[in-house]
PDB file of C-alpha atoms in Angstrom:
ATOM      1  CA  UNK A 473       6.615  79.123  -8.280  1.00  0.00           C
ATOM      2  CA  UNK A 474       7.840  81.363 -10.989  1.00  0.00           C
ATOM      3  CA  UNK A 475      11.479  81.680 -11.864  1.00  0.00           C
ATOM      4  CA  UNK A 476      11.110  85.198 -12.417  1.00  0.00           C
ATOM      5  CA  UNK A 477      10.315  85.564  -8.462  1.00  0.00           C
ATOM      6  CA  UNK A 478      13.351  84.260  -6.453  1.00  0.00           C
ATOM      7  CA  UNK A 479      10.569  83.819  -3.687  1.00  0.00           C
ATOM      8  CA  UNK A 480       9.057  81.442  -5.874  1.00  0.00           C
ATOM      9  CA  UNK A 481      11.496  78.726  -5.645  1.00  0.00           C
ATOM     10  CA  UNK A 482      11.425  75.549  -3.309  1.00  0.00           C
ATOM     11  CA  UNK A 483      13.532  73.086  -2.375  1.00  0.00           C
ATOM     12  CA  UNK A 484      13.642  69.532  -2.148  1.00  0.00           C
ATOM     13  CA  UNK A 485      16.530  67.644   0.068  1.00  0.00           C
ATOM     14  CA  UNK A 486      16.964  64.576   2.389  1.00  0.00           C
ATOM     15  CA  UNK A 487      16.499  65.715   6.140  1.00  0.00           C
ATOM     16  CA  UNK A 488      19.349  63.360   8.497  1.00  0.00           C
ATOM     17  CA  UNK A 489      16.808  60.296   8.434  1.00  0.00           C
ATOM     18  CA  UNK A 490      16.069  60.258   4.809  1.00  0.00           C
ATOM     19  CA  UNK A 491      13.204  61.488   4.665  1.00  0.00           C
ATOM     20  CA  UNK A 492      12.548  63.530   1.800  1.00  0.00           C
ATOM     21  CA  UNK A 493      11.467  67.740   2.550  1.00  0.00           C
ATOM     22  CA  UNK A 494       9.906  70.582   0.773  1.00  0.00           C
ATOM     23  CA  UNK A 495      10.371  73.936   1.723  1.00  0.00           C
ATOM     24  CA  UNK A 496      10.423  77.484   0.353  1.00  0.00           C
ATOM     25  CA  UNK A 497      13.537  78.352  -1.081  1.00  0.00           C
ATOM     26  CA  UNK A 498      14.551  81.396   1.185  1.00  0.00           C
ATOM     27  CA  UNK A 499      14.016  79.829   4.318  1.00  0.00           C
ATOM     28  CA  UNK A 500      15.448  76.461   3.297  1.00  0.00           C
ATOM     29  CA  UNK A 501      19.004  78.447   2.731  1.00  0.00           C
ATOM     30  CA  UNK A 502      18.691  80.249   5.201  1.00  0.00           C
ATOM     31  CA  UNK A 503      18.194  76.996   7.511  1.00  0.00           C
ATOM     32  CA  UNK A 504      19.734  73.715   6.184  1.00  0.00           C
ATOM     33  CA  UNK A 505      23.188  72.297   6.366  1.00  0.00           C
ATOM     34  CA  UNK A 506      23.026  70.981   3.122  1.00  0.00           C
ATOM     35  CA  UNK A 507      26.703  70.219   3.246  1.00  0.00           C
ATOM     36  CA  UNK A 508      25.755  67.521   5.977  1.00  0.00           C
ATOM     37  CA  UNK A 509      23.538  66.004   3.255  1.00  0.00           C
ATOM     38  CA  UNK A 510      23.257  62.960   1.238  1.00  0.00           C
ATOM     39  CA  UNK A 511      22.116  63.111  -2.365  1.00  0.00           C
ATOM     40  CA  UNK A 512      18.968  63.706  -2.932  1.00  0.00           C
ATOM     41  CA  UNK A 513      18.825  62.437  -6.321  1.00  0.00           C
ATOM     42  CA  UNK A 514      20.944  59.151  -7.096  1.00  0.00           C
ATOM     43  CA  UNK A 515      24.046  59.746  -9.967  1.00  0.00           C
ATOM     44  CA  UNK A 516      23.317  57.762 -13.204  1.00  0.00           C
ATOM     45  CA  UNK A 517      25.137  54.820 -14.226  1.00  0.00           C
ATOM     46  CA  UNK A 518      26.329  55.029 -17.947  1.00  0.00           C
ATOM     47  CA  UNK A 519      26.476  51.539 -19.495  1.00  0.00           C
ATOM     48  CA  UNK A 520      29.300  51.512 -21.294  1.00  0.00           C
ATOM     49  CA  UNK A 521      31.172  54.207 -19.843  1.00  0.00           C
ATOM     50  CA  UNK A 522      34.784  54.065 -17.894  1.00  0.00           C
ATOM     51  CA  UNK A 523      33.899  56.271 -15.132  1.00  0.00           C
ATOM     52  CA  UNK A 524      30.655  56.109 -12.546  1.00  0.00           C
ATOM     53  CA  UNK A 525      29.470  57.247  -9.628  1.00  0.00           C
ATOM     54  CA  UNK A 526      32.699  57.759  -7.016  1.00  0.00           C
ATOM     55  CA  UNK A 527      33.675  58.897  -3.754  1.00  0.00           C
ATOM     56  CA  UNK A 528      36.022  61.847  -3.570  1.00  0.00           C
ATOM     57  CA  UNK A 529      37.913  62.033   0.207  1.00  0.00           C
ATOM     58  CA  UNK A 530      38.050  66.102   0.684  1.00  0.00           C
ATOM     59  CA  UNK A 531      41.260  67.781   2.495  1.00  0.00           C
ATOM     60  CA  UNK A 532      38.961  70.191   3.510  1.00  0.00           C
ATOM     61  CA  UNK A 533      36.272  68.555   5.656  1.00  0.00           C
ATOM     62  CA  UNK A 534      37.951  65.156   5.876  1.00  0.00           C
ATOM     63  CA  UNK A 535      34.753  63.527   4.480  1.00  0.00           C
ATOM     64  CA  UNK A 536      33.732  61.963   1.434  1.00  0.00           C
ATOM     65  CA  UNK A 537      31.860  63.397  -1.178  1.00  0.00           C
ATOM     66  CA  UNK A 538      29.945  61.785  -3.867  1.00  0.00           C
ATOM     67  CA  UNK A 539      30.843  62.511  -7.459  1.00  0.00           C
ATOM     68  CA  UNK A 540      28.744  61.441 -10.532  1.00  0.00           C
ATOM     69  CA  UNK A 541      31.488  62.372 -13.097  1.00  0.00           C
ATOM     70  CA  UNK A 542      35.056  62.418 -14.337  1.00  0.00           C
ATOM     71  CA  UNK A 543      34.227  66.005 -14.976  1.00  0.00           C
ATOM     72  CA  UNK A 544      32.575  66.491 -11.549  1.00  0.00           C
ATOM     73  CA  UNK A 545      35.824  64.945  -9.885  1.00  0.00           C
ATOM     74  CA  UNK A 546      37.967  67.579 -11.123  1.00  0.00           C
ATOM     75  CA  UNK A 547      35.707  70.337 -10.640  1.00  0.00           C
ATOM     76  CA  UNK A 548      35.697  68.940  -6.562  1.00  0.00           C
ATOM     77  CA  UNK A 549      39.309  68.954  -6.898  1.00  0.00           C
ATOM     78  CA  UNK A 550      39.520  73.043  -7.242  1.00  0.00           C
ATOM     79  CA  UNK A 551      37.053  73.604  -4.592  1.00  0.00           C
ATOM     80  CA  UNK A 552      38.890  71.556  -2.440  1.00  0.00           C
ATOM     81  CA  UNK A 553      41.611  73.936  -2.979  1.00  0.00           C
ATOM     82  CA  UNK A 554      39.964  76.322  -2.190  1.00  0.00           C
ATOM     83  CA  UNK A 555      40.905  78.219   1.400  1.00  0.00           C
ATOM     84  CA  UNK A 556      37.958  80.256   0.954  1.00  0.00           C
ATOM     85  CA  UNK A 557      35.385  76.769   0.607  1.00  0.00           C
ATOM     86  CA  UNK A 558      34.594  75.316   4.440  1.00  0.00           C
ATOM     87  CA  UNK A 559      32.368  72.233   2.727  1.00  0.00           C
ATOM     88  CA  UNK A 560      31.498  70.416  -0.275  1.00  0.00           C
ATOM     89  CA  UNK A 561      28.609  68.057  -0.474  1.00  0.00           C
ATOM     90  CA  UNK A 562      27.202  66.185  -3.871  1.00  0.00           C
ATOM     91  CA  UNK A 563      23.412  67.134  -5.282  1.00  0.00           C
ATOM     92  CA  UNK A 564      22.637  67.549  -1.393  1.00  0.00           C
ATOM     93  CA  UNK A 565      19.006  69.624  -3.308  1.00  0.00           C
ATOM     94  CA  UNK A 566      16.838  70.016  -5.842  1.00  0.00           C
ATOM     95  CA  UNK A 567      15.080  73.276  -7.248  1.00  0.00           C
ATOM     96  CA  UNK A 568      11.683  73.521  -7.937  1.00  0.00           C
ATOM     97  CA  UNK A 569      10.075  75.993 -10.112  1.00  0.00           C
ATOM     98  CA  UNK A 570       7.563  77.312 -12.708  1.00  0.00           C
ATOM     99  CA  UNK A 571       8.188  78.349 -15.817  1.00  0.00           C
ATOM    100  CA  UNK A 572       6.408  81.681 -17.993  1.00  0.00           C
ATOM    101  CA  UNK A 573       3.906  78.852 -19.107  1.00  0.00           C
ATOM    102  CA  UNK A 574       3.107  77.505 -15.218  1.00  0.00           C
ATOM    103  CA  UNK A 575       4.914  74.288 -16.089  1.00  0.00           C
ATOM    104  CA  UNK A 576       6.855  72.915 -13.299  1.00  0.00           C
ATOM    105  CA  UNK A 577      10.537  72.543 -13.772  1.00  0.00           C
ATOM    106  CA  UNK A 578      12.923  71.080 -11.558  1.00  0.00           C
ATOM    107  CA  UNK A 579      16.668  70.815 -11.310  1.00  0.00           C
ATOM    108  CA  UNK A 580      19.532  69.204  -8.893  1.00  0.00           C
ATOM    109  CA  UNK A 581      22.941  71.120  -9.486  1.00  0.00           C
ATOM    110  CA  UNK A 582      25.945  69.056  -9.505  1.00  0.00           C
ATOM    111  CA  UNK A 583      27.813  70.692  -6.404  1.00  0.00           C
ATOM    112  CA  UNK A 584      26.932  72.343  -3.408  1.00  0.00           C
ATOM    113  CA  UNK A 585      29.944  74.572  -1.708  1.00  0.00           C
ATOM    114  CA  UNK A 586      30.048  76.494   1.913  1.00  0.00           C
ATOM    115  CA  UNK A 587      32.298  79.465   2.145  1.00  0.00           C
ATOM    116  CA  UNK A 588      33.844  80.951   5.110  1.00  0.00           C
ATOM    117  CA  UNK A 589      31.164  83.744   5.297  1.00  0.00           C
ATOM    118  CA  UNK A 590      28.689  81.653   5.364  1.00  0.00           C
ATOM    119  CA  UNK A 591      27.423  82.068   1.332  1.00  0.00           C
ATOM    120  CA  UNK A 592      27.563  79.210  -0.823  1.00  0.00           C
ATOM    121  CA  UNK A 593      27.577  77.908  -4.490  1.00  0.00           C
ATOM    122  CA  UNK A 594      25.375  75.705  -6.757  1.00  0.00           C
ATOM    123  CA  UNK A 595      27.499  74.305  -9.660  1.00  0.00           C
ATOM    124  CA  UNK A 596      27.053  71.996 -12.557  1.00  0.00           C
ATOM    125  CA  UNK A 597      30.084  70.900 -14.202  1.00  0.00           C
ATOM    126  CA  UNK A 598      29.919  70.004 -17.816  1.00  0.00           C
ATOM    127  CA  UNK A 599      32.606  68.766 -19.866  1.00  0.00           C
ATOM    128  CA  UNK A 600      32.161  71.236 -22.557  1.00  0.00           C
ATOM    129  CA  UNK A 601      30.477  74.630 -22.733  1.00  0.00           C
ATOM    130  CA  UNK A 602      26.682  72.891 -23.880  1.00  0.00           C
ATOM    131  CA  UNK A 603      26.611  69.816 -22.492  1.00  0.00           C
ATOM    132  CA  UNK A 604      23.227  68.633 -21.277  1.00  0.00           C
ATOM    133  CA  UNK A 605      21.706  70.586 -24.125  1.00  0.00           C
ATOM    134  CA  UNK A 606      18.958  73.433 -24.266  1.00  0.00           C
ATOM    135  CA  UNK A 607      17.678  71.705 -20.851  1.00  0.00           C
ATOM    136  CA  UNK A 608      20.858  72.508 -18.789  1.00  0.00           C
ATOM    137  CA  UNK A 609      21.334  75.876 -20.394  1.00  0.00           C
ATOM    138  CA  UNK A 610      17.466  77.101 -19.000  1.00  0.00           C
ATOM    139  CA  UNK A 611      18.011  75.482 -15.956  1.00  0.00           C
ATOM    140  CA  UNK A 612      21.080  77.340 -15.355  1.00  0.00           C
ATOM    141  CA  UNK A 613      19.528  80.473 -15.639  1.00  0.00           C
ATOM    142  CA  UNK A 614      16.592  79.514 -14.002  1.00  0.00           C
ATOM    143  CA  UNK A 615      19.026  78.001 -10.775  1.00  0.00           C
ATOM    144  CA  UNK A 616      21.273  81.576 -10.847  1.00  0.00           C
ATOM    145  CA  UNK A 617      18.379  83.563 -10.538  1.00  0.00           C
ATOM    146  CA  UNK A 618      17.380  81.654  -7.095  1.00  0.00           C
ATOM    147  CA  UNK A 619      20.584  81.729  -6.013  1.00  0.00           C
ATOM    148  CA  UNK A 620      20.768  85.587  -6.768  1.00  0.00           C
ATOM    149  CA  UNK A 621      17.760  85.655  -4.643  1.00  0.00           C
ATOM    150  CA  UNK A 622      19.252  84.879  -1.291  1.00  0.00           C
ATOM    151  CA  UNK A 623      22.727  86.004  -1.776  1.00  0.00           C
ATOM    152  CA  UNK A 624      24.991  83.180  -3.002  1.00  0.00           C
ATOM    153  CA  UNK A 625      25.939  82.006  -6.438  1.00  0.00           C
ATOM    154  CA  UNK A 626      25.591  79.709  -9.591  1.00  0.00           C
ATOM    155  CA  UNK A 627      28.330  78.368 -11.799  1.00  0.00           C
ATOM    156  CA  UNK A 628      28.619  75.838 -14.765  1.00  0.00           C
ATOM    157  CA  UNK A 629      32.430  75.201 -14.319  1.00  0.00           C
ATOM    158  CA  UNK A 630      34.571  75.702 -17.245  1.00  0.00           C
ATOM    159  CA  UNK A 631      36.033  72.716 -18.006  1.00  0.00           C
ATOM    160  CA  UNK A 632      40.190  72.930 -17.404  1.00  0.00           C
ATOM    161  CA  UNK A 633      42.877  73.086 -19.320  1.00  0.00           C
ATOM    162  CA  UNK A 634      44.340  69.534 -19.669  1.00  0.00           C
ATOM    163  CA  UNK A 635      47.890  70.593 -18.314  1.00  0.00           C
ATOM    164  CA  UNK A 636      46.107  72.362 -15.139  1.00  0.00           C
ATOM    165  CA  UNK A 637      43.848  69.355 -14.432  1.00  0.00           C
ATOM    166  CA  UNK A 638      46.562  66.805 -14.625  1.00  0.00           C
ATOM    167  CA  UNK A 639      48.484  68.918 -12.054  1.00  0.00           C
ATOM    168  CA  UNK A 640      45.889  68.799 -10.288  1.00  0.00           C
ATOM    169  CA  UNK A 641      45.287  65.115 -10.137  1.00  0.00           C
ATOM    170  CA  UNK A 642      49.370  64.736  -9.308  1.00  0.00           C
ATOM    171  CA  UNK A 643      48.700  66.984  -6.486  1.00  0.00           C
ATOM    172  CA  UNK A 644      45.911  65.584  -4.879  1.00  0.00           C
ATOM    173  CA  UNK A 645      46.832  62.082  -4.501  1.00  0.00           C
ATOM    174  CA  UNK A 646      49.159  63.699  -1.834  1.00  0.00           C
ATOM    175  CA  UNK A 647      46.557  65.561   0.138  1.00  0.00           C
ATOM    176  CA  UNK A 648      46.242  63.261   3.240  1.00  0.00           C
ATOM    177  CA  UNK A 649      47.569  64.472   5.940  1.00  0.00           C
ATOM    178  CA  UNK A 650      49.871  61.636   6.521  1.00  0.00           C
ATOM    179  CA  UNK A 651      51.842  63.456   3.700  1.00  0.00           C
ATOM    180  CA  UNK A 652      53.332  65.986   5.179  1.00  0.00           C
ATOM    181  CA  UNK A 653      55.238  63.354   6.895  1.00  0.00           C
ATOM    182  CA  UNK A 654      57.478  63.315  10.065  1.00  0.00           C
ATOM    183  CA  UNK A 655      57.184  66.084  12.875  1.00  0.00           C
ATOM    184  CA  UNK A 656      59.527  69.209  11.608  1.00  0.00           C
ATOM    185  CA  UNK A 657      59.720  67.946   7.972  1.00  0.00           C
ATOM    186  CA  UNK A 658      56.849  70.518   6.754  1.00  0.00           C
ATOM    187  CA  UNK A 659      58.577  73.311   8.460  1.00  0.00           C
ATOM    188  CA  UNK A 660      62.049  72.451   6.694  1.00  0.00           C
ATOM    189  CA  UNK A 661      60.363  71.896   3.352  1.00  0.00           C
ATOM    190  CA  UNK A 662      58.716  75.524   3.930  1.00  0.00           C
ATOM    191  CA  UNK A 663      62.514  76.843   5.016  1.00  0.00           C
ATOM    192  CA  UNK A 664      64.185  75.206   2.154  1.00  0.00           C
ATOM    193  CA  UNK A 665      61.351  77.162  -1.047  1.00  0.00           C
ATOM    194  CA  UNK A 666      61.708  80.612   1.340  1.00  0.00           C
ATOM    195  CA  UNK A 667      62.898  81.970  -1.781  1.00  0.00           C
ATOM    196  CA  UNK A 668      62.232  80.761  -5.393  1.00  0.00           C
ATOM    197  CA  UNK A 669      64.023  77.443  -6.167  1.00  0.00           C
ATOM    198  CA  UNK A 670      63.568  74.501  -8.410  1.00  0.00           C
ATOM    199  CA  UNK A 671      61.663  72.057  -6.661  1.00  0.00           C
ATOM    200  CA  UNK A 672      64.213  69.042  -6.726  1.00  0.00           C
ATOM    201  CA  UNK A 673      67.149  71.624  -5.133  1.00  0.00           C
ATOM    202  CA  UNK A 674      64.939  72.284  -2.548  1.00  0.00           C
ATOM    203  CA  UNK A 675      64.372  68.773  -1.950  1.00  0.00           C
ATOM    204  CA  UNK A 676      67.661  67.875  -2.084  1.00  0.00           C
ATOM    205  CA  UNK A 677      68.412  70.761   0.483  1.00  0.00           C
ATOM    206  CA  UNK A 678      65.794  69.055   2.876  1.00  0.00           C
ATOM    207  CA  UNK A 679      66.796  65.204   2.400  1.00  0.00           C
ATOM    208  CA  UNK A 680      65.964  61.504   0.668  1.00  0.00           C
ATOM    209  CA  UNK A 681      63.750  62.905  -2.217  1.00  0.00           C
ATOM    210  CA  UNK A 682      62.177  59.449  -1.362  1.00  0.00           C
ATOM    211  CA  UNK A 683      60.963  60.908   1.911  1.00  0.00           C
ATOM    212  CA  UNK A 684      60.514  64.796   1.151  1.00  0.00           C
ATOM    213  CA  UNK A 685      58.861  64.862  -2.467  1.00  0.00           C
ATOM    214  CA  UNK A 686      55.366  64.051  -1.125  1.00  0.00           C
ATOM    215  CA  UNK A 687      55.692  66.708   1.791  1.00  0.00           C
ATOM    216  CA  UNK A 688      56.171  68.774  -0.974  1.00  0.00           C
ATOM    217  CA  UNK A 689      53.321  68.115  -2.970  1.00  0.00           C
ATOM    218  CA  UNK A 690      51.030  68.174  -0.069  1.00  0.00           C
ATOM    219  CA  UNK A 691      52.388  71.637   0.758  1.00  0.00           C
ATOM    220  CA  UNK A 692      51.214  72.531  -2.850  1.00  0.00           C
ATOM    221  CA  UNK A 693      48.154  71.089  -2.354  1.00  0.00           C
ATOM    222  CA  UNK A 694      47.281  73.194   0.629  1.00  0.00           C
ATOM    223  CA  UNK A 695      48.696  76.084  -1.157  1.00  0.00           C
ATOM    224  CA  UNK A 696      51.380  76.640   1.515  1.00  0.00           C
ATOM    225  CA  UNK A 697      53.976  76.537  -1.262  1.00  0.00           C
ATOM    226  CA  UNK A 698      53.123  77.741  -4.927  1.00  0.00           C
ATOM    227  CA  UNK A 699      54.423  76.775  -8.398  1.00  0.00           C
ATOM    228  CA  UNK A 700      52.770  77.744 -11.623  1.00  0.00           C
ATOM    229  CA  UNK A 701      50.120  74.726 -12.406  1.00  0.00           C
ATOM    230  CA  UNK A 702      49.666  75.665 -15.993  1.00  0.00           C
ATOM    231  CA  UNK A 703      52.658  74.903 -17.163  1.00  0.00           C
ATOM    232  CA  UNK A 704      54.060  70.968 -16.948  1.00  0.00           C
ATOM    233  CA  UNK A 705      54.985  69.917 -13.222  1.00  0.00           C
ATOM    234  CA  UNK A 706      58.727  68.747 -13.712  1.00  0.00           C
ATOM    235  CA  UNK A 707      62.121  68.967 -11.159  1.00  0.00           C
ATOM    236  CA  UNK A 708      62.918  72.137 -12.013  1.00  0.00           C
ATOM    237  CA  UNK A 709      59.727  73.893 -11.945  1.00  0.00           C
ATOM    238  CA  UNK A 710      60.063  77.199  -9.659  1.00  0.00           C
ATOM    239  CA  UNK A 711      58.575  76.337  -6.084  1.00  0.00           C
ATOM    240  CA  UNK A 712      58.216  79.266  -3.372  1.00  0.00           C
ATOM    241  CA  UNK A 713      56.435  79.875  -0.243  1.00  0.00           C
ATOM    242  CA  UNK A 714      52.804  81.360   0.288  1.00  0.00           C
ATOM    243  CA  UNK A 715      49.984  81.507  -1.641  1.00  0.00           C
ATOM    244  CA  UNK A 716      48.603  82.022  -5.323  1.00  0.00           C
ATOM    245  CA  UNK A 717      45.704  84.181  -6.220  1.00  0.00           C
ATOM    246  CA  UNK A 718      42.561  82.124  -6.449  1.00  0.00           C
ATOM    247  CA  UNK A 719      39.096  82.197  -7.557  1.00  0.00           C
ATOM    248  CA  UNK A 720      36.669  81.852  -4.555  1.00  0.00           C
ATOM    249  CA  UNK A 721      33.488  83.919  -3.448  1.00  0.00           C
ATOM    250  CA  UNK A 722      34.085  87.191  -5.160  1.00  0.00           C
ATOM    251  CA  UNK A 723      32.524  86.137  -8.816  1.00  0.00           C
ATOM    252  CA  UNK A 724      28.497  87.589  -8.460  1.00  0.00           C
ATOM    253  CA  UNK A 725      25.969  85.993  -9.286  1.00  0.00           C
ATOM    254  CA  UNK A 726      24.808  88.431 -12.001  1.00  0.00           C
ATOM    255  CA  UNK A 727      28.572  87.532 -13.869  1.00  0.00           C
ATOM    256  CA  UNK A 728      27.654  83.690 -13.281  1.00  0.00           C
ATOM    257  CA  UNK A 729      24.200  84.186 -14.595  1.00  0.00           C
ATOM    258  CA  UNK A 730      25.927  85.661 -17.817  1.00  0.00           C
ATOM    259  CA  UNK A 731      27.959  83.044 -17.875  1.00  0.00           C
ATOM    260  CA  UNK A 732      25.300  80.342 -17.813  1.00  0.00           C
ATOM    261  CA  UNK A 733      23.301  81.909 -20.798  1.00  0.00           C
ATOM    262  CA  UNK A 734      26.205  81.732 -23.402  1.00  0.00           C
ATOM    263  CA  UNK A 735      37.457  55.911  -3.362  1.00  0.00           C
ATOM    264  CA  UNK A 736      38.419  55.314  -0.235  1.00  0.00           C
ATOM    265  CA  UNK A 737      41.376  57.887   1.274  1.00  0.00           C
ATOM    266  CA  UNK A 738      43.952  55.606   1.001  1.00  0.00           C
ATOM    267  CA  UNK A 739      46.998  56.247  -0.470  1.00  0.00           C
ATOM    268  CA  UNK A 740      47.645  53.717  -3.265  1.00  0.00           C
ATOM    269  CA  UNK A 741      43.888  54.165  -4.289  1.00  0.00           C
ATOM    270  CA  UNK A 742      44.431  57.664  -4.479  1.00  0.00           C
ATOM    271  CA  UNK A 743      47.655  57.539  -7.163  1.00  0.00           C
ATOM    272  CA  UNK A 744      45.855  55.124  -9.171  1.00  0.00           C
ATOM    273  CA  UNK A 745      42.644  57.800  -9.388  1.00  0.00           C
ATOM    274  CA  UNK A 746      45.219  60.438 -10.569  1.00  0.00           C
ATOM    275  CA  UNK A 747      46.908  58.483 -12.847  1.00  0.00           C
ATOM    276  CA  UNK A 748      43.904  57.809 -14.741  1.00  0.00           C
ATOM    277  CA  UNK A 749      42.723  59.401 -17.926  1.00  0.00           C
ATOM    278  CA  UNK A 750      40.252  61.738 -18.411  1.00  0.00           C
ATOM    279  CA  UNK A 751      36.952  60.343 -19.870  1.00  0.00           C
ATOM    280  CA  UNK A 752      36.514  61.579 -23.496  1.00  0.00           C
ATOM    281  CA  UNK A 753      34.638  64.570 -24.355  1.00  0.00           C
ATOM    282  CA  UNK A 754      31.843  62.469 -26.186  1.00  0.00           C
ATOM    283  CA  UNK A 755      31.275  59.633 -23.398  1.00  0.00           C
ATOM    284  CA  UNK A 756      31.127  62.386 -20.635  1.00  0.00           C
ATOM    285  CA  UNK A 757      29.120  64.443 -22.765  1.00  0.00           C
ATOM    286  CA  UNK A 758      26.447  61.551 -23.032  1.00  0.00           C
ATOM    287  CA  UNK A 759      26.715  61.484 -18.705  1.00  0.00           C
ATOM    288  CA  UNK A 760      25.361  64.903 -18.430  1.00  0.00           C
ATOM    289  CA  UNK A 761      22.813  64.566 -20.804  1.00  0.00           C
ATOM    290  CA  UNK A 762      21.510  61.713 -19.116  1.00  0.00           C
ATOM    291  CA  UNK A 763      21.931  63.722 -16.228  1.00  0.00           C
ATOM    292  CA  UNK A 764      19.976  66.758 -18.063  1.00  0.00           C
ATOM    293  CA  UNK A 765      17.070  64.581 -18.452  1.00  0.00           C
ATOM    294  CA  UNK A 766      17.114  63.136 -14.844  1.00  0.00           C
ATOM    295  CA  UNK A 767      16.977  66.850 -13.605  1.00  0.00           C
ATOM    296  CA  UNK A 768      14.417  68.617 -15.377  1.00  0.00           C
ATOM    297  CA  UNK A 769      11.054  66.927 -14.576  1.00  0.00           C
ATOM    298  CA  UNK A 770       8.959  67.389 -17.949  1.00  0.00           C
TER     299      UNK A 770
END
């Protein structure tokens, strides 16, 4: 196994009955519904810190899927956005390699992602650009290079800007279906943002803000409705109908090589995970390099 040979990578994963699987690289991708599995390495607990191991419920697949870290959580949060991502599982496999000096190295990327033409991503997500050290950087390239291999892609996930990533979290404690509330209520929220409005006029227009504001945020969840997410989320932010740009499959994995060198569903669970603040930089930064050293056998 040499990382300069994308054929000689393996992988390790969990088959359905837990029992653990190696296989070469290239066929394992080519075979394995690794959104369909578990971890196949457990998430460190932090002593000390706020945040552990969690369960994110995904819009998209209607599953859970485990998260490790604050910064992980967020990073789930865009993919789950994502119209072009069909599944999302949590360190569903680890990479096996050898190194210029025949050393075996081994690494389990954060995030696994299915897109709708079948390709996929591997993605870490630090909290800041060198988190998990000179380990995590080596591995990344190492990790891109398989994935360049067979077609899909590797990412360490910028970390987002705090305004975005609060947004975010607003949105996606409304993300249940149950949100979009009574039959014909989605289609008059979509009627009433058919042109560019601020979002408590179209409200009004619908109804009881009571009843219509979280039909409105689910619509921006699923993208159905679109408001600038960089900039504070307030009453009179512009809201309008269809969809925003996005980043999805389209990055290569020679860009994200580059790159790399340099709770339960329910509702009242979900508003108190939003409302939450983001771990600091330092205590998430000690996660991942726990993390770093749990991935990269010695």
């Amino acid at each position: 196994m040499t990382a300069d040979h994308g054929a000689g990578f393996e992988a390790v994963f969990l088959d359905p009955v837990g029992q653990v699987v190696q296989q070469r690289w290239a066929d394992a991708a080519l075979a394995v519904a690794f959104e369909d599995l578990p971890p196949v390495s457990a998430f460190p607990v932090i002593p000390g810190r706020r945040w552990g191991p969690g369960l994110w419920w995904s819009s998209t697949t209607g599953r859970h899927v485990t998260a490790g870290s604050n910064a992980m959580r967020t990073q789930l949060m865009v993919l789950d956005r994502d119209p072009d991502v069909t599944a999302l599982a949590g360190q569903p496999v680890r990479l096996l390699w050898r190194n210029r000096r025949g050393q075996v190295r081994s690494w389990v990327p954060q995030l696994f992602a299915r897109y709708t033409d079948g390709t996929a991503l591997l993605a870490d997500c630090p909290s800041h650009p060198d988190a998990g050290g000179e380990r995590a950087l080596t591995a990344a390239q190492a990790v891109a290079e398989a994935c360049r291999h067979i077609g899909w892609t590797y990412r360490r996930m910028t970390p987002l800007d705090d305004i975005l990533a609060a947004n975010l979290k607003w949105l996606a404690g409304y993300r249940h279906p149950r949100n979009a509330g009574r039959p014909g209520l989605a289609a008059a929220v979509l009627e009433a943002f058919a042109r560019p409005r601020p979002l408590i006029e179209g409200v009004q227009a619908v109804g009881d803000p009571i009843e219509v504001l979280p039909a409105v945020f689910n619509a921006l969840w699923h993208r159905q409705l679109t408001t600038p997410l960089e900039a504070p989320l307030h009453e009179r932010a512009v809201v309008s109908s269809g969809s925003l740009p996005h980043a999805g499959a389209g990055v290569t994995a020679d860009r994200l090589q580059e790159d790399a060198s340099g709770s339960e569903d329910n509702h009242d669970e979900e508003t108190r995970d939003m409302s939450e603040t983001a771990e600091s930089a330092d205590t998430d930064a000690g996660g991942e390099e726990a993390g770093a050293r749990r991935g990269e056998a010695v």
